DNA sequence: AATGAATGAGTCTTCATTCAT
DNA sequence: AATGAATGAAGACTCATTCAT
């Protein structure tokens, strides 16, 4: 009854917009930025080329929007875990595994990120804005250090190290490696061991 | 920088070949694969377009050769460390820091890798052949586990986790973050803590 | 000249398509396949290069389409003659002269065929499909043999011999030789004499 | 002992020249003028590119020389037949079959001619000079007419009609058609019937 | 909003020929 | 005579974007 369609857009129009975003994500994940001409995007989206340019300013704009959306989904993973108010270590593990499983369940999102991250296509602004979604990760480490649970290390560094460790595991999994529960636990242990305060 | 002396070539000709490789590496690092047309490569190399194709079959061949060369340099780092026959932990630290400093000293090589790795440009064969250069890393972990120094975890997983951790630090450094010796040591500790066997 | 009305295209768009086909035919006839770069085709057609590739997949596709069209026109000549239901010999003469005059009236079509026939550009499929247009020629000879009017010879061989004889005359004419009605009649007689059954 | 090596050229040098000519003929026959870059010619000839340009002014010059050589070989066929001083009809048949068998025995020569004939590559001068080799054909018809054996038709027209008829048969043969002796005789009969004076 | 024809600068690559050795 | 590295203009084709409808 009450839809939240953007501005004056009707549902059908919204559908096209979404279809385009979805198609661009899939195509770029599979074919790379270059292997995904707008003409092909149009065809697979079932719209005309011109229609794409009614909804978006440029190819880059679409890519940036998708990039943000994917990062936002990670924020969703964090929120879901935090809602259960788990203990510190459990929160770490659940977020870690949540990120991992999100990308394994949505491999095209991972591959999309791989294709466009660290590329001039993603603007500084997009990095800054979407970076907000990952702030809770750094805050989590900050809290852990303050509470004496974690070694006192730079939270930015810790944040990136652990995040990239998860991505490493996703990548190995998508490369075809058989990432068993045991292997996954080993990777998780590696990270946790790297974080926690050593008993003295 | 990239040295591949081929028999019958004279020095002048060799110079051109080297100049092309160097230019492609620099350009792709800075502008991306797409932002580096062959015409520009030619101009910056000081040769004609045709000359490039006299020495290489295609743009992709050049990129693959550079990729291999860079990985080979990491093998060089390993060899240099091993030559000093350091203790186990020292070997780990010296290789870790060696990789880090190599890329910090040669940021374009790092950026080049970032641009082309996980891209269809790099062939399976290149991955296989150049992968040999990194075998010592996995063997090192294997030995550590066998000697009871490291936790018994999958060496492939450990290899990629630690390698990517180094790359994370290089990336932060090149992003402009002030990676002090303290921060670097923290990252190194993170990795080492994730590896070593916990006292029981 | 080359009419291939496609459904959804509007007239203006159709015009461009036709203009391109016409231009390619003329240019290749006069300059050869190699002497006719797409850039020149575009310029002479009054369209952008990209427009050509909007209508056709490749240069080869255009050439194949023209090849088929020209053969189809010969079928038109045959149909026109047959519609008049002439006697056997008259049918032969009218088709023979019809082919001859068609190419003399459209010398560029002849030269185009000369440039591309027996070339790997023309696909097997094009030969097969457009070959259908010339089937009536072989059927005509078959009928003549069955009715005892022509010597009993292989119709395929006869078909090619007579067809090439016409082409020979067109070629001489276009080379600048003054092919008078007398000379033309001599060539026609040569063919007919080679076909008809000798009195015994 | 007494070789007829051109000018100051020694035998080895002559060999290279011949090898280049042979290679160009074969390559163009099989790959077309465009599919035969000079670099490939050089490689297959076992010489350097530069060497080709020591012996010939340009690619076109080579092609023209080959064109003339092949026509000269047809003159050889004629001479061989004439040396046997056969009767009129026998001379016709033997030359006809001689041409046919020459090209069937040397299919690359035929395909070479097919690739370059009626092409701007062959100069007017080449056509004129090599045309001399085929003069005996026209003279033969002239004599036949004067002696009342053949219908009084333009000898130029007759010459081209019959020559092209032979080429037609060679082409069919090389296309893979099974040209049996019977079929060949039928084609020969077709030509002869088109030439001889009808009894009145 | 939607269409899809049209644009043309830009891409990689080829190749006949030249030239220093 | 011979080499083969070097040249660079030219070729077929691509593709993000625009625009008339």
mmCIF file of N, CA, C and O (backbone and C1' of nucleotides) in Angstrom, chain A residues 9-10 12-14 16-17 20 46-48 50-52 54-55, chain E residues 1-4, chain F residues 19-21:
data_model
loop_
_atom_site.group_PDB
_atom_site.id
_atom_site.type_symbol
_atom_site.label_atom_id
_atom_site.label_comp_id
_atom_site.label_asym_id
_atom_site.label_seq_id
_atom_site.Cartn_x
_atom_site.Cartn_y
_atom_site.Cartn_z
ATOM 1 N N UNK A 9 9.071 8.477 -9.184
ATOM 2 C CA UNK A 9 9.169 7.235 -9.948
ATOM 3 C C UNK A 9 8.062 6.249 -9.561
ATOM 4 O O UNK A 9 7.733 6.091 -8.398
ATOM 5 N N UNK A 10 7.520 5.625 -10.567
ATOM 6 C CA UNK A 10 6.532 4.593 -10.281
ATOM 7 C C UNK A 10 7.263 3.271 -10.112
ATOM 8 O O UNK A 10 8.480 3.167 -10.297
ATOM 9 N N UNK A 12 7.213 0.512 -11.810
ATOM 10 C CA UNK A 12 7.809 -0.040 -13.025
ATOM 11 C C UNK A 12 9.163 0.615 -13.303
ATOM 12 O O UNK A 12 10.143 -0.046 -13.618
ATOM 13 N N UNK A 13 9.179 1.920 -13.143
ATOM 14 C CA UNK A 13 10.402 2.671 -13.368
ATOM 15 C C UNK A 13 11.463 2.245 -12.355
ATOM 16 O O UNK A 13 12.635 2.098 -12.690
ATOM 17 N N UNK A 14 11.018 2.054 -11.136
ATOM 18 C CA UNK A 14 11.936 1.618 -10.086
ATOM 19 C C UNK A 14 12.519 0.252 -10.452
ATOM 20 O O UNK A 14 13.717 0.006 -10.268
ATOM 21 N N UNK A 16 13.109 -0.927 -13.340
ATOM 22 C CA UNK A 16 14.142 -0.794 -14.366
ATOM 23 C C UNK A 16 15.452 -0.346 -13.735
ATOM 24 O O UNK A 16 16.517 -0.861 -14.041
ATOM 25 N N UNK A 17 15.331 0.632 -12.856
ATOM 26 C CA UNK A 17 16.527 1.133 -12.178
ATOM 27 C C UNK A 17 17.244 -0.001 -11.440
ATOM 28 O O UNK A 17 18.455 -0.172 -11.563
ATOM 29 N N UNK A 20 18.845 -2.525 -13.802
ATOM 30 C CA UNK A 20 20.106 -2.027 -14.363
ATOM 31 C C UNK A 20 21.242 -2.220 -13.358
ATOM 32 O O UNK A 20 22.309 -2.732 -13.709
ATOM 33 N N UNK A 46 17.087 -5.491 -20.388
ATOM 34 C CA UNK A 46 15.813 -5.385 -21.070
ATOM 35 C C UNK A 46 15.350 -3.941 -21.239
ATOM 36 O O UNK A 46 14.155 -3.659 -21.308
ATOM 37 N N UNK A 47 16.299 -3.018 -21.295
ATOM 38 C CA UNK A 47 15.943 -1.616 -21.530
ATOM 39 C C UNK A 47 16.787 -1.079 -22.681
ATOM 40 O O UNK A 47 17.709 -1.744 -23.143
ATOM 41 N N UNK A 48 16.474 0.114 -23.108
ATOM 42 C CA UNK A 48 17.268 0.744 -24.166
ATOM 43 C C UNK A 48 18.457 1.456 -23.547
ATOM 44 O O UNK A 48 18.432 1.793 -22.360
ATOM 45 N N UNK A 50 19.473 4.420 -23.969
ATOM 46 C CA UNK A 50 19.055 5.743 -23.518
ATOM 47 C C UNK A 50 18.405 5.708 -22.150
ATOM 48 O O UNK A 50 18.574 6.634 -21.344
ATOM 49 N N UNK A 51 17.679 4.643 -21.892
ATOM 50 C CA UNK A 51 16.981 4.521 -20.607
ATOM 51 C C UNK A 51 17.964 4.500 -19.434
ATOM 52 O O UNK A 51 17.704 5.089 -18.381
ATOM 53 N N UNK A 52 19.074 3.849 -19.649
ATOM 54 C CA UNK A 52 20.087 3.815 -18.593
ATOM 55 C C UNK A 52 20.496 5.231 -18.218
ATOM 56 O O UNK A 52 20.631 5.560 -17.047
ATOM 57 N N UNK A 54 18.760 7.805 -18.399
ATOM 58 C CA UNK A 54 17.713 8.557 -17.721
ATOM 59 C C UNK A 54 17.831 8.363 -16.220
ATOM 60 O O UNK A 54 17.539 9.255 -15.440
ATOM 61 N N UNK A 55 18.285 7.181 -15.862
ATOM 62 C CA UNK A 55 18.365 6.846 -14.443
ATOM 63 C C UNK A 55 19.716 7.164 -13.820
ATOM 64 O O UNK A 55 19.808 7.382 -12.618
ATOM 65 P P DA E 1 12.207 10.133 -15.386
ATOM 66 O "O5'" DA E 1 11.189 8.954 -15.423
ATOM 67 C "C5'" DA E 1 9.976 9.209 -16.069
ATOM 68 C "C4'" DA E 1 9.593 7.964 -16.824
ATOM 69 C "C3'" DA E 1 10.736 7.005 -17.148
ATOM 70 O "O3'" DA E 1 10.240 5.688 -17.233
ATOM 71 C "C1'" DA E 1 9.983 8.009 -19.137
ATOM 72 P P DA E 2 11.132 4.458 -17.601
ATOM 73 O "O5'" DA E 2 11.229 4.573 -19.187
ATOM 74 C "C5'" DA E 2 10.034 4.338 -19.933
ATOM 75 C "C4'" DA E 2 10.390 4.180 -21.390
ATOM 76 C "C3'" DA E 2 11.667 3.373 -21.664
ATOM 77 O "O3'" DA E 2 11.300 2.310 -22.508
ATOM 78 C "C1'" DA E 2 11.646 5.413 -22.891
ATOM 79 P P DT E 3 12.382 1.203 -22.942
ATOM 80 O "O5'" DT E 3 12.780 1.714 -24.387
ATOM 81 C "C5'" DT E 3 11.745 1.885 -25.368
ATOM 82 C "C4'" DT E 3 12.302 2.557 -26.587
ATOM 83 C "C3'" DT E 3 13.575 1.897 -27.130
ATOM 84 O "O3'" DT E 3 13.232 1.216 -28.315
ATOM 85 C "C1'" DT E 3 13.665 4.289 -27.193
ATOM 86 P P DG E 4 13.940 -0.174 -28.662
ATOM 87 O "O5'" DG E 4 15.029 0.368 -29.672
ATOM 88 C "C5'" DG E 4 14.626 1.205 -30.751
ATOM 89 C "C4'" DG E 4 15.860 1.895 -31.324
ATOM 90 C "C3'" DG E 4 17.123 1.034 -31.360
ATOM 91 O "O3'" DG E 4 17.939 1.472 -32.447
ATOM 92 C "C1'" DG E 4 17.567 2.914 -30.147
ATOM 93 P P DC F 19 23.452 16.187 -27.538
ATOM 94 O "O5'" DC F 19 22.290 15.785 -28.564
ATOM 95 C "C5'" DC F 19 22.586 14.946 -29.667
ATOM 96 C "C4'" DC F 19 21.290 14.470 -30.293
ATOM 97 C "C3'" DC F 19 20.073 15.337 -29.961
ATOM 98 O "O3'" DC F 19 19.214 15.343 -31.083
ATOM 99 C "C1'" DC F 19 19.657 13.161 -29.257
ATOM 100 P P DA F 20 18.587 16.700 -31.594
ATOM 101 O "O5'" DA F 20 17.573 16.170 -32.694
ATOM 102 C "C5'" DA F 20 18.005 15.171 -33.618
ATOM 103 C "C4'" DA F 20 16.914 14.132 -33.817
ATOM 104 C "C3'" DA F 20 15.499 14.710 -33.931
ATOM 105 O "O3'" DA F 20 14.812 13.994 -34.947
ATOM 106 C "C1'" DA F 20 15.573 13.152 -32.160
ATOM 107 P P DT F 21 13.366 14.366 -35.356
ATOM 108 O "O5'" DT F 21 12.512 13.303 -34.576
ATOM 109 C "C5'" DT F 21 12.761 11.915 -34.828
ATOM 110 C "C4'" DT F 21 11.915 11.077 -33.905
ATOM 111 C "C3'" DT F 21 10.436 11.500 -33.818
ATOM 112 O "O3'" DT F 21 9.632 10.444 -34.318
ATOM 113 C "C1'" DT F 21 11.339 10.996 -31.686
#
